[in-house]
Amino acid sequence: MSATAGLSPLRVGLAGLGTVGQSVASLLVGDAADGIARRAGRRIELTRVASRTPKPGVDIGGAPFSTDLGSLVGNDVDVVVELIGGDTTARDLVASALGAGQGVVTANKALLAASGDELFALAQRQGAPLGFEASVAGGIPIINVLRAGLAANDIGWIAGIVNGTCNYILTQMAVAGQGFADALADAQRLGYAEADPTFDVEGIDAAQKLAILAALAFDTGIDIDGVHAEGIRSVDSEDIAYADELGFTIRHLGLARVAGGGLEARVHPALVPNDVLLAKVDDVMNAVMVHGSAVGGTLHVGPGAGGMATASAVVADLIEVARGTLPIPKPASRRLPALGIRAVRCPWYLKIPAVDQPGVFAHVAEVLGEHGISIEGVIQRPQDIHPGEAPWVPIVILTDEVAQDVIDDAVKAIEGVEGVTAGVTHFRVVHPDALDMQGDA
Amino acid sequence: MSATAGLSPLRVGLAGLGTVGQSVASLLVGDAADGIARRAGRRIELTRVASRTPKPGVDIGGAPFSTDLGSLVGNDVDVVVELIGGDTTARDLVASALGAGQGVVTANKALLAASGDELFALAQRQGAPLGFEASVAGGIPIINVLRAGLAANDIGWIAGIVNGTCNYILTQMAVAGQGFADALADAQRLGYAEADPTFDVEGIDAAQKLAILAALAFDTGIDIDGVHAEGIRSVDSEDIAYADELGFTIRHLGLARVAGGGLEARVHPALVPNDVLLAKVDDVMNAVMVHGSAVGGTLHVGPGAGGMATASAVVADLIEVARGTLPIPKPASRRLPALGIRAVRCPWYLKIPAVDQPGVFAHVAEVLGEHGISIEGVIQRPQDIHPGEAPWVPIVILTDEVAQDVIDDAVKAIEGVEGVTAGVTHFRVVHPDALDMQGDA
């Protein structure tokens, strides 16, 4: 006899039958169900399914289907799984379910970024579990790692590759020498990027995920407006090659820590030293590094998207609900103010297009000196002749740690130097403490 | 007012004041205590401390101290933290505490490897939580990842670097070109290896950890006798250089999966492709790769030892006990038989010392052919002259997948070939499926 006999099943109402919804359904009604029941201690039963568009071909194991999402609220459903996306209809559904005392499991980062604090408070008032492991970094159980595995630690830094589309594009640009547009087209062809890639390549998706991680790690409200977000359109393959020559790989990172009494949270392309593991996380993989006061650095790598990887996280939350171990979210005990990006200090990579004539570099160096900026590395290759243009030579400079407002002023001044031919490209270099694998003690 | 006011504290009795015990005490009575209480939802209070040797200099926050471990059983203690090590006195203490209905948190892999199943059953009968996050891979919350984060998955493979001493020695041999003895001496000087390093370098420590991970991942009993364990004494820096030339890094790996109706569990040096993340986990870091049916591959990296890293895991378990979310262990529902090492198939690295004369390689290739073994790669460098010896030339061969008994027979036959001058070194190459980061769907 099964060890789960006699315990009543956990009754799941599934909202949404897109890629992730279909994968969740297949785990709950397919061959995996027995193993899931054994590990959960009881069966997890797909009781109802709702989707605004009928998907008659999808196996939902005979569960009643409705196009009315409201059919999942109340009724014979213990937990509503919200996989419809967006932040309006989804918000209403989740709030209604929590209001009816049902548990909720969601993969919806946009919803949490917009309404997470409010929904956490509602879940707490209702004593209802609210799981969101699937909302960040798909298959990597990073929410659980922060909530339980590293709970003994004050978190120092979070540094992560949390957008697989950006990581795929940057990897392709580095490995195949492709330009951004070609790499993006490849990503779209392979289904790694949407037809409208704005959400991913502009850093909005990564910013939402970072806001959720930072709230958990630093006990603060979810503040999407406080996350500084830059995408990867400004990176070209020449930058990737220069960075490599300087010993760095360009990755699209989310970085967060508490600094200066506020929350520093930023998403942008960053130079990562070639010899750290984070630089070696390629293609669509995600990776999150967490630095804790006791443990030191830990790194968690896995698929950040995909139907089954995300479904793995959704069902993990359901298993914890079935066991009674999924925590009821605790609203943060504080709301740290956002530390503005202008206060962030880091080393910088500058690429300065200049005509190939004497004195330009000296002039640039003088401007940097006037701004109190030290030069840590330089590449200048006179052979970079671009056909059809006047001979010019990019001056690539690695600076010491400089605040954003200082670098902005310096860049403006450099763009006024005679012989500098166009805009200066500038990217941040990751703070070494964010990558430190050693603990404090 | 604190959110934890009003809830009674969790009362902890600490057994053992070695490095980890001291670190646990410092987390519970030091500055970290407030953050821990907030995350746990109540205070975690060091109520009693016992150690066979008094350690008067250690700050235990005024808790009563005894040299009698039995003073922690019953009394005013909710959870006993067992950090005394060994598998006899520790077993008695843990069994007494569980018998008295107390929870237990332990970092003791030797205890679990020897008596884990029995203690799990006792904990279940008593309805008492038993936490052991700290017993495997120190600061990496891998037990929690298996138990909760990846609970939706049938686990395909586990592949891990779970002994930091071995990884440090192999890294030093590769990076500094040191021999085993020098790298070991360095590790001892730095406190990464014991004066008697047997336990680590012979693979016993790694085998205990793998037995625990495999039991959790594959729902089977803890079977330390079923784990095939080899250490790293047989690796020399020449092998590391040849492996690198073939595109591989030598790592001391624990590998486990269900195969042929049994549990395949083995710990040994293995060639890992240079371009996978596991090959880039250096020095004392630990890393565990878990391949799940839904999620695909996930990799978890962090410090495997050290007082504070291990204490981080101990206190994480205490926080889950305080929250009421630490699962009561479920004894495995099956006991898979051990798949003997002779049934394991994998590609092999062979280093065959031979005199530099015509026909030896042809003869070796003939022997391999007779055993049905294909050659996937060869290195033969006539310039490897060893001073004071007859000129000889190691023949390095990478084979296709071959079962252990076939390679053993082939090696015996090769050692009888005229011109082969000494024993053949042979190491396994890791199975590519164990490193696959992609999911099944």
Short mmCIF file of N, CA, C and O in Angstrom, two decimals, chain A residues 29-69:
data_model
loop_
_atom_site.label_atom_id
_atom_site.label_comp_id
_atom_site.label_asym_id
_atom_site.label_seq_id
_atom_site.Cartn_x
_atom_site.Cartn_y
_atom_site.Cartn_z
N VAL A 29 -0.82 15.00 -14.09
CA VAL A 29 -1.69 13.90 -14.54
C VAL A 29 -0.91 12.80 -15.24
O VAL A 29 -1.49 11.78 -15.61
N GLY A 30 0.40 12.97 -15.44
CA GLY A 30 1.18 11.99 -16.18
C GLY A 30 1.92 11.01 -15.27
O GLY A 30 1.59 10.84 -14.10
N ASP A 31 2.97 10.40 -15.83
CA ASP A 31 3.73 9.37 -15.12
C ASP A 31 4.43 9.89 -13.88
O ASP A 31 4.75 9.13 -12.97
N ALA A 32 4.69 11.20 -13.87
CA ALA A 32 5.44 11.76 -12.73
C ALA A 32 4.59 11.82 -11.47
O ALA A 32 5.13 12.02 -10.37
N ALA A 33 3.26 11.65 -11.61
CA ALA A 33 2.36 11.93 -10.48
C ALA A 33 2.62 11.04 -9.27
O ALA A 33 2.50 11.49 -8.12
N ASP A 34 3.00 9.79 -9.50
CA ASP A 34 3.21 8.88 -8.36
C ASP A 34 4.41 9.33 -7.52
O ASP A 34 4.34 9.34 -6.28
N GLY A 35 5.50 9.66 -8.19
CA GLY A 35 6.68 10.14 -7.47
C GLY A 35 6.38 11.43 -6.72
O GLY A 35 6.82 11.61 -5.58
N ILE A 36 5.62 12.30 -7.37
CA ILE A 36 5.26 13.57 -6.73
C ILE A 36 4.42 13.30 -5.48
O ILE A 36 4.65 13.89 -4.42
N ALA A 37 3.47 12.37 -5.59
CA ALA A 37 2.63 12.04 -4.43
C ALA A 37 3.47 11.46 -3.29
O ALA A 37 3.28 11.80 -2.12
N ARG A 38 4.42 10.61 -3.64
CA ARG A 38 5.26 10.00 -2.61
C ARG A 38 6.06 11.08 -1.88
O ARG A 38 6.13 11.12 -0.65
N ARG A 39 6.64 12.00 -2.66
CA ARG A 39 7.47 13.02 -2.03
C ARG A 39 6.63 14.05 -1.29
O ARG A 39 7.08 14.66 -0.32
N ALA A 40 5.41 14.26 -1.74
CA ALA A 40 4.53 15.24 -1.08
C ALA A 40 3.84 14.65 0.14
O ALA A 40 3.35 15.38 0.99
N GLY A 41 3.77 13.32 0.21
CA GLY A 41 3.06 12.68 1.31
C GLY A 41 1.57 12.52 1.05
O GLY A 41 0.84 11.97 1.87
N ARG A 42 1.09 13.03 -0.07
CA ARG A 42 -0.31 12.86 -0.49
C ARG A 42 -0.41 13.16 -1.98
O ARG A 42 0.50 13.75 -2.57
N ARG A 43 -1.51 12.79 -2.58
CA ARG A 43 -1.66 13.04 -4.01
C ARG A 43 -1.92 14.53 -4.26
O ARG A 43 -2.53 15.21 -3.44
N ILE A 44 -1.43 15.00 -5.38
CA ILE A 44 -1.72 16.37 -5.81
C ILE A 44 -2.57 16.23 -7.07
O ILE A 44 -2.11 15.73 -8.09
N GLU A 45 -3.82 16.65 -6.94
CA GLU A 45 -4.84 16.30 -7.93
C GLU A 45 -5.25 17.54 -8.73
O GLU A 45 -5.59 18.57 -8.14
N LEU A 46 -5.22 17.44 -10.04
CA LEU A 46 -5.68 18.53 -10.89
C LEU A 46 -7.21 18.48 -10.91
O LEU A 46 -7.81 17.64 -11.58
N THR A 47 -7.85 19.39 -10.16
CA THR A 47 -9.29 19.31 -9.94
C THR A 47 -10.08 20.14 -10.94
O THR A 47 -11.17 19.77 -11.37
N ARG A 48 -9.52 21.30 -11.28
CA ARG A 48 -10.18 22.19 -12.25
C ARG A 48 -9.12 22.90 -13.08
O ARG A 48 -8.02 23.17 -12.59
N VAL A 49 -9.49 23.22 -14.31
CA VAL A 49 -8.60 23.97 -15.19
C VAL A 49 -9.40 25.10 -15.82
O VAL A 49 -10.55 24.89 -16.23
N ALA A 50 -8.80 26.27 -15.87
CA ALA A 50 -9.44 27.39 -16.56
C ALA A 50 -8.42 28.12 -17.42
O ALA A 50 -7.26 28.25 -17.04
N SER A 51 -8.88 28.56 -18.56
CA SER A 51 -8.01 29.29 -19.46
C SER A 51 -8.94 30.12 -20.34
O SER A 51 -10.01 29.65 -20.73
N ARG A 52 -8.53 31.36 -20.64
CA ARG A 52 -9.43 32.21 -21.42
C ARG A 52 -9.63 31.65 -22.82
O ARG A 52 -10.63 31.87 -23.46
N THR A 53 -8.61 30.89 -23.31
CA THR A 53 -8.74 30.23 -24.61
C THR A 53 -8.78 28.73 -24.40
O THR A 53 -7.88 28.19 -23.77
N PRO A 54 -9.81 28.05 -24.90
CA PRO A 54 -9.82 26.59 -24.76
C PRO A 54 -8.63 25.96 -25.48
O PRO A 54 -8.23 26.44 -26.55
N LYS A 55 -8.03 24.95 -24.90
CA LYS A 55 -6.92 24.21 -25.54
C LYS A 55 -7.31 22.74 -25.53
O LYS A 55 -6.82 21.97 -24.71
N PRO A 56 -8.18 22.36 -26.46
CA PRO A 56 -8.76 21.01 -26.40
C PRO A 56 -7.73 19.89 -26.52
O PRO A 56 -7.96 18.79 -26.05
N GLY A 57 -6.57 20.17 -27.12
CA GLY A 57 -5.59 19.11 -27.32
C GLY A 57 -4.77 18.77 -26.08
O GLY A 57 -4.06 17.77 -26.06
N VAL A 58 -4.86 19.60 -25.05
CA VAL A 58 -3.98 19.42 -23.89
C VAL A 58 -4.58 18.40 -22.92
O VAL A 58 -5.76 18.48 -22.58
N ASP A 59 -3.76 17.46 -22.46
CA ASP A 59 -4.22 16.44 -21.51
C ASP A 59 -4.31 17.05 -20.11
O ASP A 59 -3.30 17.40 -19.50
N ILE A 60 -5.55 17.21 -19.64
CA ILE A 60 -5.74 17.72 -18.28
C ILE A 60 -6.38 16.64 -17.40
O ILE A 60 -6.98 16.93 -16.37
N GLY A 61 -6.19 15.40 -17.82
CA GLY A 61 -6.56 14.26 -16.99
C GLY A 61 -8.03 14.20 -16.63
O GLY A 61 -8.39 13.69 -15.57
N GLY A 62 -8.88 14.75 -17.50
CA GLY A 62 -10.31 14.66 -17.23
C GLY A 62 -10.85 15.70 -16.27
O GLY A 62 -12.04 15.68 -15.91
N ALA A 63 -10.00 16.65 -15.86
CA ALA A 63 -10.48 17.71 -14.97
C ALA A 63 -11.46 18.60 -15.73
O ALA A 63 -11.29 18.83 -16.92
N PRO A 64 -12.51 19.10 -15.06
CA PRO A 64 -13.44 20.01 -15.73
C PRO A 64 -12.72 21.29 -16.16
O PRO A 64 -11.91 21.84 -15.42
N PHE A 65 -13.03 21.72 -17.40
CA PHE A 65 -12.39 22.91 -17.96
C PHE A 65 -13.41 24.04 -18.07
O PHE A 65 -14.58 23.82 -18.37
N SER A 66 -12.94 25.27 -17.83
CA SER A 66 -13.80 26.43 -18.02
C SER A 66 -12.99 27.57 -18.60
O SER A 66 -11.78 27.67 -18.37
N THR A 67 -13.66 28.44 -19.39
CA THR A 67 -12.98 29.66 -19.82
C THR A 67 -13.17 30.77 -18.78
O THR A 67 -12.67 31.87 -18.96
N ASP A 68 -13.86 30.45 -17.71
CA ASP A 68 -14.09 31.43 -16.64
C ASP A 68 -13.09 31.19 -15.51
O ASP A 68 -13.18 30.20 -14.78
N LEU A 69 -12.12 32.11 -15.39
CA LEU A 69 -11.09 31.94 -14.36
C LEU A 69 -11.70 31.89 -12.96
O LEU A 69 -11.18 31.26 -12.06
#
